[in-house]
Amino acid sequence: MNTKSLDARFETKTVADLQNLYEKGMLNLSPTFQRRSVWKDKDRRLLIQSLIRGFPIPGIFLYRRDDNGSLHYDVIDGKQRLESILRFIGAMRGAYAVKTEVPGVEGIQEVTAGSLRRNRRHMTLVRPLIQGYRIPVIEVVGELGDIVELFVRINSTGKPLTQQEKRNAKYSGSDLLKAATALARKLEPKLDALGVLTAAQKARMKHVELAAELIVSMQAADVINKKVALDRVMSAQSIPPVQLRKSSARAFAAVSRLARMFPELAATRFHQVVDFYSLTVLVAKLEAEGAVLIDRKRNALAWDLLRAFGVEVDKVREQQRKVRGISAEQAVYRDYLMTVSQMTDDISQRRQREKILRGLLGSLFAARDAQRGFTPEQRRLLWNTAGDKKCGSCGAKLSWANFTIDHLDPHSRGGRSTLDNAALVCRPCNSAKGNRAQARRART
């Protein structure tokens, strides 16, 4: 970073000054390069106790910019502190109480936003301490790229930024990042149910990172090189908006399908992000290939195979920990384990992992019949060879003008458009049946 391109001004601002800026919309606590709130209420209470008792607190960094002739400040560092103060005094939602010593008052006092307005003692003794407290402020002016670099450098100590948080800062205007953030929010309940990410991982934006990877993978219709692909696409803005929406929808559909197929995934190794990513991309590919993914029997068998495979992989891992050799029959489990146990998850590992998973599950999910409906010839043959021209469901009499043909085994579940999988039915019964299988009725 070229520090000469940054102009820094050191001063102090009172809490009242900062509150005034916030209430006028001139203080932005969450610019696009910022991370999510991670402080707990106990951390916030300690800060407020320091303010009331006059203890010094660290300074804050503000990016000072001109927005169409109006002065605005974006918080570079100090978001958690400012948010804690503004919440406590009631300027932001989420007010909380603090029990603390108060200069000039005996005993421990419980101070709240309400008591600062209504309790005479708190109004006269505590409120001035808070409102008049002066916080060191470093106002910075410069190019956005340098401001973001400063943000990354400041947050490289303590609890350092993850790679995704750095991407979030660097590509704060990225349409992909915005789409990934929206997708992550939609997927969060499903990811929680499947045990894919912990609360700590989500606080570190890992769910946004996963969503971004899935979107790019749906666009590429393949696994991707994680870092290179995300950095290139975020920087170049190379996914057109229409394709971005479609890829986001496909990613959501793939995770939703996987959740319905394997709802107990959290009990296996496949809830881990690297395994889950590959499994999701495979499901999306099978879907694109027209595979039948909604048949309960097939899904139950696939689940048994996947769970058993995971158990064997875990066994091999345990043997490796105890420095025990493996048998020839365990080679495939060792190969899979090698794709998830390296320091980096590169594209070659991802492709090998997907290949193994496809070999395990692919044959269970046959492609749907390319012929969706019945041909005119099939309609005539079925009508003219059916001795009992009645609805196979309700028994109503049919005529050439009003009969329909139903797949006994639904097309969506792999049923073929052949005469031995066809039945005469009335239109209402055909519509009501949906994609349920129909009991086979002997043709007369």
Short mmCIF file of C-alpha atoms in Angstrom, two decimals:
data_model
loop_
_atom_site.label_atom_id
_atom_site.label_comp_id
_atom_site.label_asym_id
_atom_site.label_seq_id
_atom_site.Cartn_x
_atom_site.Cartn_y
_atom_site.Cartn_z
CA MET A 1 0.00 0.00 0.00
CA ASN A 2 1.33 3.46 -0.88
CA THR A 3 0.68 5.34 2.37
CA LYS A 4 1.35 8.68 0.67
CA SER A 5 -1.96 8.32 -1.12
CA LEU A 6 -3.79 8.42 2.24
CA ASP A 7 -4.41 11.56 4.24
CA ALA A 8 -5.02 10.88 7.94
CA ARG A 9 -6.29 13.43 10.45
CA PHE A 10 -6.19 12.71 14.19
CA GLU A 11 -8.82 14.21 16.49
CA THR A 12 -11.49 13.26 19.02
CA LYS A 13 -15.27 13.20 18.79
CA THR A 14 -17.76 12.96 21.64
CA VAL A 15 -20.35 10.22 21.77
CA ALA A 16 -22.93 12.97 21.20
CA ASP A 17 -21.09 14.02 18.02
CA LEU A 18 -21.08 10.45 16.70
CA GLN A 19 -24.71 9.91 17.65
CA ASN A 20 -25.65 13.09 15.78
CA LEU A 21 -23.77 11.91 12.66
CA TYR A 22 -25.48 8.51 12.84
CA GLU A 23 -28.98 9.92 13.28
CA LYS A 24 -28.44 12.27 10.32
CA GLY A 25 -27.41 9.32 8.14
CA MET A 26 -23.84 10.58 7.85
CA LEU A 27 -22.17 7.72 9.74
CA ASN A 28 -22.26 4.34 7.98
CA LEU A 29 -21.42 1.46 10.32
CA SER A 30 -21.70 -1.21 7.62
CA PRO A 31 -19.98 -0.18 4.37
CA THR A 32 -19.73 -3.03 1.90
CA PHE A 33 -16.17 -3.87 2.90
CA GLN A 34 -17.08 -4.31 6.60
CA ARG A 35 -17.47 -7.67 8.33
CA ARG A 36 -20.54 -8.77 10.28
CA SER A 37 -21.09 -7.95 13.95
CA VAL A 38 -19.33 -10.49 16.15
CA TRP A 39 -19.41 -8.96 19.64
CA LYS A 40 -21.56 -10.52 22.33
CA ASP A 41 -23.49 -8.45 24.88
CA LYS A 42 -20.90 -9.17 27.60
CA ASP A 43 -18.27 -7.48 25.40
CA ARG A 44 -20.59 -4.51 24.87
CA ARG A 45 -21.26 -4.14 28.60
CA LEU A 46 -17.54 -4.03 29.39
CA LEU A 47 -17.13 -1.19 26.89
CA ILE A 48 -19.98 0.85 28.41
CA GLN A 49 -18.57 0.31 31.89
CA SER A 50 -15.26 1.75 30.62
CA LEU A 51 -17.04 4.83 29.25
CA ILE A 52 -18.97 5.51 32.46
CA ARG A 53 -15.89 5.07 34.64
CA GLY A 54 -13.73 7.20 32.35
CA PHE A 55 -11.36 4.47 31.22
CA PRO A 56 -9.73 5.08 27.80
CA ILE A 57 -10.87 2.96 24.84
CA PRO A 58 -9.13 2.38 21.48
CA GLY A 59 -9.63 4.91 18.69
CA ILE A 60 -11.77 4.39 15.63
CA PHE A 61 -10.92 4.79 11.95
CA LEU A 62 -13.38 6.62 9.70
CA TYR A 63 -13.24 6.97 5.91
CA ARG A 64 -14.25 10.55 5.22
CA ARG A 65 -15.80 11.04 1.80
CA ASP A 66 -17.88 13.52 -0.13
CA ASP A 67 -21.22 12.13 -1.31
CA ASN A 68 -22.75 14.62 -3.77
CA GLY A 69 -21.65 17.59 -1.69
CA SER A 70 -22.55 15.98 1.67
CA LEU A 71 -19.94 14.78 4.14
CA HIS A 72 -20.19 11.09 5.06
CA TYR A 73 -18.13 8.72 7.19
CA ASP A 74 -17.70 4.98 6.59
CA VAL A 75 -16.40 3.01 9.58
CA ILE A 76 -13.13 1.28 8.73
CA ASP A 77 -12.37 0.10 12.26
CA GLY A 78 -14.42 0.46 15.45
CA LYS A 79 -17.77 -0.82 14.17
CA GLN A 80 -18.32 -3.06 17.20
CA ARG A 81 -17.54 -0.21 19.63
CA LEU A 82 -19.78 2.31 17.89
CA GLU A 83 -22.60 -0.19 17.51
CA SER A 84 -22.36 -1.07 21.21
CA ILE A 85 -22.56 2.60 22.26
CA LEU A 86 -25.42 3.47 19.90
CA ARG A 87 -27.41 0.42 20.96
CA PHE A 88 -26.90 1.18 24.64
CA ILE A 89 -28.11 4.78 24.42
CA GLY A 90 -31.11 3.76 22.30
CA ALA A 91 -29.99 5.31 19.01
CA MET A 92 -30.03 1.82 17.44
CA ARG A 93 -32.33 -1.13 17.96
CA GLY A 94 -31.18 -3.70 20.51
CA ALA A 95 -30.76 -1.63 23.67
CA TYR A 96 -29.40 -3.48 26.69
CA ALA A 97 -28.80 -2.83 30.41
CA VAL A 98 -25.42 -2.40 32.11
CA LYS A 99 -24.69 -2.88 35.81
CA THR A 100 -21.75 -0.71 36.84
CA GLU A 101 -20.21 1.58 39.40
CA VAL A 102 -21.07 5.24 38.82
CA PRO A 103 -18.79 8.02 40.08
CA GLY A 104 -20.48 9.87 42.94
CA VAL A 105 -23.08 7.13 43.57
CA GLU A 106 -22.83 4.36 46.13
CA GLY A 107 -23.43 0.77 45.10
CA ILE A 108 -23.87 -0.86 41.71
CA GLN A 109 -26.32 0.88 39.37
CA GLU A 110 -28.30 -0.70 36.53
CA VAL A 111 -28.21 1.79 33.68
CA THR A 112 -30.40 1.59 30.57
CA ALA A 113 -31.40 3.83 27.70
CA GLY A 114 -34.67 4.44 29.54
CA SER A 115 -33.03 5.33 32.84
CA LEU A 116 -30.80 7.86 31.07
CA ARG A 117 -33.99 9.69 30.05
CA ARG A 118 -36.18 9.19 33.13
CA ASN A 119 -34.00 8.52 36.20
CA ARG A 120 -32.95 11.93 37.58
CA ARG A 121 -29.74 10.63 39.11
CA HIS A 122 -28.76 8.85 35.89
CA MET A 123 -29.73 11.91 33.82
CA THR A 124 -27.55 14.25 35.84
CA LEU A 125 -24.61 11.97 36.71
CA VAL A 126 -24.37 9.22 34.09
CA ARG A 127 -25.70 10.72 30.88
CA PRO A 128 -23.11 13.53 30.72
CA LEU A 129 -20.33 10.97 31.26
CA ILE A 130 -21.49 9.02 28.22
CA GLN A 131 -22.55 11.85 25.91
CA GLY A 132 -19.42 13.86 26.64
CA TYR A 133 -16.96 10.97 26.44
CA ARG A 134 -14.34 11.79 23.82
CA ILE A 135 -13.25 8.96 21.52
CA PRO A 136 -9.99 9.16 19.53
CA VAL A 137 -10.86 9.32 15.84
CA ILE A 138 -8.58 8.91 12.83
CA GLU A 139 -10.27 10.35 9.75
CA VAL A 140 -8.80 9.00 6.52
CA VAL A 141 -9.17 10.34 2.98
CA GLY A 142 -7.94 8.50 -0.11
CA GLU A 143 -8.78 6.17 -2.98
CA LEU A 144 -11.23 3.37 -2.19
CA GLY A 145 -8.64 0.70 -3.01
CA ASP A 146 -6.25 2.17 -0.44
CA ILE A 147 -9.04 2.48 2.14
CA VAL A 148 -9.90 -1.20 1.67
CA GLU A 149 -6.23 -2.14 1.95
CA LEU A 150 -6.07 -0.20 5.21
CA PHE A 151 -9.17 -2.08 6.45
CA VAL A 152 -7.50 -5.43 5.65
CA ARG A 153 -4.24 -4.40 7.35
CA ILE A 154 -5.96 -3.17 10.51
CA ASN A 155 -7.90 -6.43 10.74
CA SER A 156 -4.88 -8.66 10.12
CA THR A 157 -4.15 -8.75 13.85
CA GLY A 158 -6.38 -9.95 16.68
CA LYS A 159 -9.09 -11.94 14.92
CA PRO A 160 -7.75 -11.80 11.35
CA LEU A 161 -9.96 -11.61 8.29
CA THR A 162 -10.77 -14.79 6.40
CA GLN A 163 -10.08 -14.94 2.66
CA GLN A 164 -13.79 -14.41 1.99
CA GLU A 165 -13.89 -11.35 4.25
CA LYS A 166 -10.91 -9.99 2.32
CA ARG A 167 -12.75 -10.67 -0.93
CA ASN A 168 -15.80 -8.95 0.51
CA ALA A 169 -13.69 -5.87 1.20
CA LYS A 170 -11.78 -5.95 -2.08
CA TYR A 171 -14.81 -6.54 -4.29
CA SER A 172 -17.36 -4.56 -2.33
CA GLY A 173 -19.29 -3.59 -5.46
CA SER A 174 -19.37 -7.07 -6.99
CA ASP A 175 -22.72 -8.27 -8.31
CA LEU A 176 -21.55 -11.81 -7.61
CA LEU A 177 -20.88 -10.98 -3.98
CA LYS A 178 -24.31 -9.40 -3.62
CA ALA A 179 -25.94 -12.44 -5.23
CA ALA A 180 -23.92 -14.79 -3.01
CA THR A 181 -24.94 -12.88 0.11
CA ALA A 182 -28.62 -13.11 -0.88
CA LEU A 183 -28.29 -16.81 -1.71
CA ALA A 184 -26.50 -17.50 1.59
CA ARG A 185 -29.40 -15.97 3.51
CA LYS A 186 -31.91 -18.12 1.61
CA LEU A 187 -29.85 -21.28 2.12
CA GLU A 188 -29.08 -20.68 5.79
CA PRO A 189 -32.01 -22.75 7.20
CA LYS A 190 -31.14 -25.68 4.94
CA LEU A 191 -27.43 -25.48 5.70
CA ASP A 192 -28.24 -25.34 9.42
CA ALA A 193 -30.50 -28.40 9.18
CA LEU A 194 -27.80 -30.33 7.32
CA GLY A 195 -25.08 -29.24 9.76
CA VAL A 196 -22.89 -27.79 7.02
CA LEU A 197 -21.65 -24.68 8.84
CA THR A 198 -21.26 -23.74 12.48
CA ALA A 199 -22.37 -20.41 13.90
CA ALA A 200 -18.71 -19.38 14.14
CA GLN A 201 -18.14 -20.21 10.47
CA LYS A 202 -21.18 -18.19 9.43
CA ALA A 203 -20.00 -15.26 11.50
CA ARG A 204 -16.82 -15.45 9.43
CA MET A 205 -18.82 -15.37 6.18
CA LYS A 206 -18.11 -18.98 5.21
CA HIS A 207 -21.73 -19.41 4.07
CA VAL A 208 -21.28 -16.50 1.65
CA GLU A 209 -18.07 -18.07 0.37
CA LEU A 210 -19.86 -21.39 -0.22
CA ALA A 211 -22.75 -19.64 -1.96
CA ALA A 212 -20.35 -17.77 -4.25
CA GLU A 213 -18.56 -21.00 -5.14
CA LEU A 214 -21.83 -22.72 -5.94
CA ILE A 215 -23.02 -19.86 -8.15
CA VAL A 216 -19.79 -19.89 -10.16
CA SER A 217 -19.92 -23.69 -10.36
CA MET A 218 -23.48 -23.56 -11.69
CA GLN A 219 -22.34 -21.02 -14.29
CA ALA A 220 -19.42 -23.25 -15.30
CA ALA A 221 -21.51 -26.44 -15.00
CA ASP A 222 -18.52 -27.98 -13.26
CA VAL A 223 -16.40 -27.83 -10.14
CA ILE A 224 -14.18 -24.76 -10.06
CA ASN A 225 -10.76 -23.75 -8.86
CA LYS A 226 -11.91 -22.07 -5.69
CA LYS A 227 -9.66 -19.03 -5.29
CA VAL A 228 -8.70 -18.30 -8.87
CA ALA A 229 -12.24 -18.55 -10.22
CA LEU A 230 -13.83 -16.44 -7.47
CA ASP A 231 -11.18 -13.74 -7.64
CA ARG A 232 -11.33 -13.57 -11.44
CA VAL A 233 -15.12 -13.43 -11.65
CA MET A 234 -15.51 -10.95 -8.80
CA SER A 235 -12.92 -8.65 -10.28
CA ALA A 236 -13.98 -8.87 -13.91
CA GLN A 237 -17.74 -8.86 -13.28
CA SER A 238 -17.86 -11.51 -16.02
CA ILE A 239 -21.22 -13.11 -15.21
CA PRO A 240 -24.04 -11.16 -16.90
CA PRO A 241 -26.95 -10.29 -14.58
CA VAL A 242 -29.38 -12.70 -16.26
CA GLN A 243 -26.92 -15.58 -16.00
CA LEU A 244 -26.14 -14.61 -12.41
CA ARG A 245 -29.82 -14.92 -11.49
CA LYS A 246 -30.12 -18.26 -13.27
CA SER A 247 -26.97 -19.63 -11.65
CA SER A 248 -28.18 -18.52 -8.21
CA ALA A 249 -31.51 -20.25 -8.82
CA ARG A 250 -29.77 -23.45 -9.93
CA ALA A 251 -27.53 -23.39 -6.85
CA PHE A 252 -30.56 -22.97 -4.58
CA ALA A 253 -32.39 -25.79 -6.39
CA ALA A 254 -29.38 -28.12 -6.10
CA VAL A 255 -29.00 -27.60 -2.34
CA SER A 256 -32.78 -27.94 -1.87
CA ARG A 257 -32.79 -31.20 -3.85
CA LEU A 258 -29.85 -32.54 -1.86
CA ALA A 259 -31.61 -31.65 1.40
CA ARG A 260 -34.69 -33.60 0.31
CA MET A 261 -32.68 -36.58 -0.92
CA PHE A 262 -30.43 -36.85 2.15
CA PRO A 263 -32.10 -35.07 5.09
CA GLU A 264 -29.88 -36.88 7.64
CA LEU A 265 -26.64 -35.67 6.08
CA ALA A 266 -25.50 -34.03 9.33
CA ALA A 267 -24.82 -37.49 10.78
CA THR A 268 -22.20 -38.26 8.13
CA ARG A 269 -18.90 -36.81 6.99
CA PHE A 270 -20.67 -35.31 3.96
CA HIS A 271 -21.96 -32.34 5.96
CA GLN A 272 -18.42 -30.95 5.89
CA VAL A 273 -18.04 -28.07 3.45
CA VAL A 274 -15.59 -29.74 1.04
CA ASP A 275 -17.66 -32.93 0.80
CA PHE A 276 -20.94 -31.00 0.67
CA TYR A 277 -19.73 -28.76 -2.15
CA SER A 278 -18.83 -31.74 -4.36
CA LEU A 279 -22.07 -33.55 -3.57
CA THR A 280 -24.11 -30.45 -4.44
CA VAL A 281 -22.34 -29.93 -7.77
CA LEU A 282 -22.88 -33.61 -8.61
CA VAL A 283 -26.61 -33.33 -7.87
CA ALA A 284 -26.81 -30.26 -10.10
CA LYS A 285 -25.09 -32.14 -12.92
CA LEU A 286 -27.39 -35.14 -12.57
CA GLU A 287 -30.38 -32.80 -12.62
CA ALA A 288 -29.09 -31.18 -15.83
CA GLU A 289 -28.64 -34.64 -17.36
CA GLY A 290 -32.30 -35.42 -16.73
CA ALA A 291 -31.65 -37.95 -13.97
CA VAL A 292 -34.54 -39.04 -11.76
CA LEU A 293 -33.81 -37.55 -8.33
CA ILE A 294 -37.24 -37.62 -6.71
CA ASP A 295 -37.90 -41.35 -6.41
CA ARG A 296 -38.00 -42.29 -2.72
CA LYS A 297 -36.79 -45.85 -3.21
CA ARG A 298 -33.80 -44.78 -5.26
CA ASN A 299 -32.99 -42.00 -2.80
CA ALA A 300 -33.21 -44.40 0.14
CA LEU A 301 -30.80 -46.80 -1.57
CA ALA A 302 -28.47 -43.92 -2.48
CA TRP A 303 -28.53 -42.77 1.15
CA ASP A 304 -27.60 -46.25 2.39
CA LEU A 305 -24.68 -46.36 -0.05
CA LEU A 306 -23.52 -42.85 0.81
CA ARG A 307 -23.68 -43.45 4.54
CA ALA A 308 -21.85 -46.80 4.26
CA PHE A 309 -19.21 -45.18 2.05
CA GLY A 310 -18.70 -42.42 4.61
CA VAL A 311 -18.28 -44.97 7.40
CA GLU A 312 -15.55 -46.76 5.43
CA VAL A 313 -13.75 -43.49 4.70
CA ASP A 314 -13.85 -42.66 8.43
CA LYS A 315 -12.46 -46.12 9.23
CA VAL A 316 -9.52 -45.55 6.91
CA ARG A 317 -8.88 -42.19 8.56
CA GLU A 318 -8.79 -43.84 11.96
CA GLN A 319 -6.39 -46.50 10.67
CA GLN A 320 -4.12 -43.76 9.33
CA ARG A 321 -4.12 -41.99 12.68
CA LYS A 322 -2.99 -45.23 14.33
CA VAL A 323 -0.41 -45.79 11.59
CA ARG A 324 -2.05 -48.98 10.40
CA GLY A 325 -1.97 -50.19 6.82
CA ILE A 326 -5.06 -50.59 4.65
CA SER A 327 -6.23 -53.47 2.51
CA ALA A 328 -6.61 -53.45 -1.28
CA GLU A 329 -10.38 -53.30 -0.86
CA GLN A 330 -10.02 -50.00 1.00
CA ALA A 331 -8.16 -48.23 -1.82
CA VAL A 332 -11.17 -46.23 -3.03
CA TYR A 333 -11.84 -44.97 0.50
CA ARG A 334 -8.19 -43.94 0.81
CA ASP A 335 -8.38 -42.18 -2.57
CA TYR A 336 -11.46 -40.26 -1.49
CA LEU A 337 -9.85 -39.32 1.81
CA MET A 338 -6.82 -37.96 -0.03
CA THR A 339 -9.08 -35.51 -1.89
CA VAL A 340 -10.35 -33.94 1.35
CA SER A 341 -7.35 -34.13 3.66
CA GLN A 342 -4.87 -31.91 1.78
CA MET A 343 -4.07 -28.39 2.89
CA THR A 344 -5.69 -26.96 -0.24
CA ASP A 345 -8.80 -28.08 -2.09
CA ASP A 346 -7.69 -27.57 -5.69
CA ILE A 347 -9.61 -28.38 -8.84
CA SER A 348 -7.89 -31.73 -9.43
CA GLN A 349 -8.93 -32.92 -5.97
CA ARG A 350 -12.48 -31.70 -6.57
CA ARG A 351 -12.73 -33.51 -9.88
CA GLN A 352 -11.41 -36.73 -8.40
CA ARG A 353 -13.83 -36.45 -5.49
CA GLU A 354 -16.78 -35.89 -7.83
CA LYS A 355 -15.67 -38.83 -9.99
CA ILE A 356 -15.70 -41.14 -6.97
CA LEU A 357 -19.11 -39.89 -5.82
CA ARG A 358 -20.56 -40.29 -9.32
CA GLY A 359 -19.24 -43.84 -9.47
CA LEU A 360 -20.97 -44.53 -6.16
CA LEU A 361 -24.35 -42.93 -6.89
CA GLY A 362 -24.63 -42.19 -10.59
CA SER A 363 -26.03 -45.54 -11.72
CA LEU A 364 -28.97 -45.25 -9.30
CA PHE A 365 -30.31 -42.17 -11.01
CA ALA A 366 -31.26 -43.17 -14.54
CA ALA A 367 -32.12 -40.42 -17.00
CA ARG A 368 -35.75 -39.68 -17.72
CA ASP A 369 -37.24 -40.86 -20.98
CA ALA A 370 -36.46 -38.22 -23.60
CA GLN A 371 -40.01 -38.74 -24.92
CA ARG A 372 -42.25 -36.90 -22.47
CA GLY A 373 -45.69 -37.68 -23.94
CA PHE A 374 -47.29 -40.35 -26.10
CA THR A 375 -47.23 -40.17 -29.89
CA PRO A 376 -50.43 -40.08 -32.03
CA GLU A 377 -49.66 -43.67 -33.09
CA GLN A 378 -49.43 -44.77 -29.46
CA ARG A 379 -52.74 -43.05 -28.68
CA ARG A 380 -54.51 -44.89 -31.53
CA LEU A 381 -52.94 -48.23 -30.62
CA LEU A 382 -53.88 -47.89 -26.96
CA TRP A 383 -57.45 -46.82 -27.73
CA ASN A 384 -58.10 -49.48 -30.35
CA THR A 385 -56.62 -52.34 -28.31
CA ALA A 386 -58.32 -51.44 -25.04
CA GLY A 387 -61.41 -53.62 -24.59
CA ASP A 388 -62.67 -51.69 -21.54
CA LYS A 389 -62.81 -48.03 -22.53
CA LYS A 390 -63.24 -46.74 -18.98
CA CYS A 391 -61.11 -44.54 -16.75
CA GLY A 392 -58.53 -46.68 -14.97
CA SER A 393 -59.02 -44.61 -11.80
CA CYS A 394 -62.70 -43.74 -11.38
CA GLY A 395 -64.33 -46.10 -13.93
CA ALA A 396 -66.05 -43.31 -15.90
CA LYS A 397 -66.91 -44.15 -19.52
CA LEU A 398 -64.46 -42.61 -21.99
CA SER A 399 -64.79 -41.51 -25.60
CA TRP A 400 -62.24 -40.85 -28.32
CA ALA A 401 -62.83 -37.11 -27.79
CA ASN A 402 -62.18 -36.96 -24.05
CA PHE A 403 -59.72 -39.68 -23.03
CA THR A 404 -56.15 -39.01 -21.85
CA ILE A 405 -53.18 -41.32 -21.37
CA ASP A 406 -51.46 -41.59 -18.01
CA HIS A 407 -48.00 -42.94 -17.19
CA LEU A 408 -48.56 -45.72 -14.64
CA ASP A 409 -45.03 -45.05 -13.39
CA PRO A 410 -44.74 -41.24 -13.64
CA HIS A 411 -42.37 -39.82 -16.22
CA SER A 412 -40.82 -37.60 -13.53
CA ARG A 413 -39.87 -40.73 -11.59
CA GLY A 414 -38.33 -42.53 -14.54
CA GLY A 415 -41.45 -44.00 -16.14
CA ARG A 416 -41.14 -44.63 -19.88
CA SER A 417 -43.56 -43.46 -22.55
CA THR A 418 -44.35 -47.00 -23.68
CA LEU A 419 -47.65 -48.85 -24.08
CA ASP A 420 -46.96 -51.21 -21.18
CA ASN A 421 -46.64 -48.12 -18.93
CA ALA A 422 -49.82 -46.47 -20.24
CA ALA A 423 -53.44 -46.39 -19.08
CA LEU A 424 -56.65 -44.76 -20.28
CA VAL A 425 -57.91 -42.19 -17.76
CA CYS A 426 -60.27 -39.25 -17.73
CA ARG A 427 -58.77 -35.78 -17.65
CA PRO A 428 -59.81 -34.91 -14.03
CA CYS A 429 -58.22 -38.09 -12.66
CA ASN A 430 -55.06 -37.56 -14.67
CA SER A 431 -54.73 -34.02 -13.34
CA ALA A 432 -55.45 -35.04 -9.75
CA LYS A 433 -52.91 -37.86 -9.74
CA GLY A 434 -49.88 -35.62 -10.14
CA ASN A 435 -46.64 -37.60 -10.06
CA ARG A 436 -47.91 -40.47 -7.91
CA ALA A 437 -47.63 -43.99 -9.26
CA GLN A 438 -50.91 -45.60 -10.30
CA ALA A 439 -51.83 -49.16 -9.43
CA ARG A 440 -51.56 -51.30 -12.54
CA ARG A 441 -54.90 -52.47 -13.85
CA ALA A 442 -55.17 -55.36 -16.28
CA ARG A 443 -56.14 -54.28 -19.80
CA THR A 444 -59.12 -56.12 -21.26
#
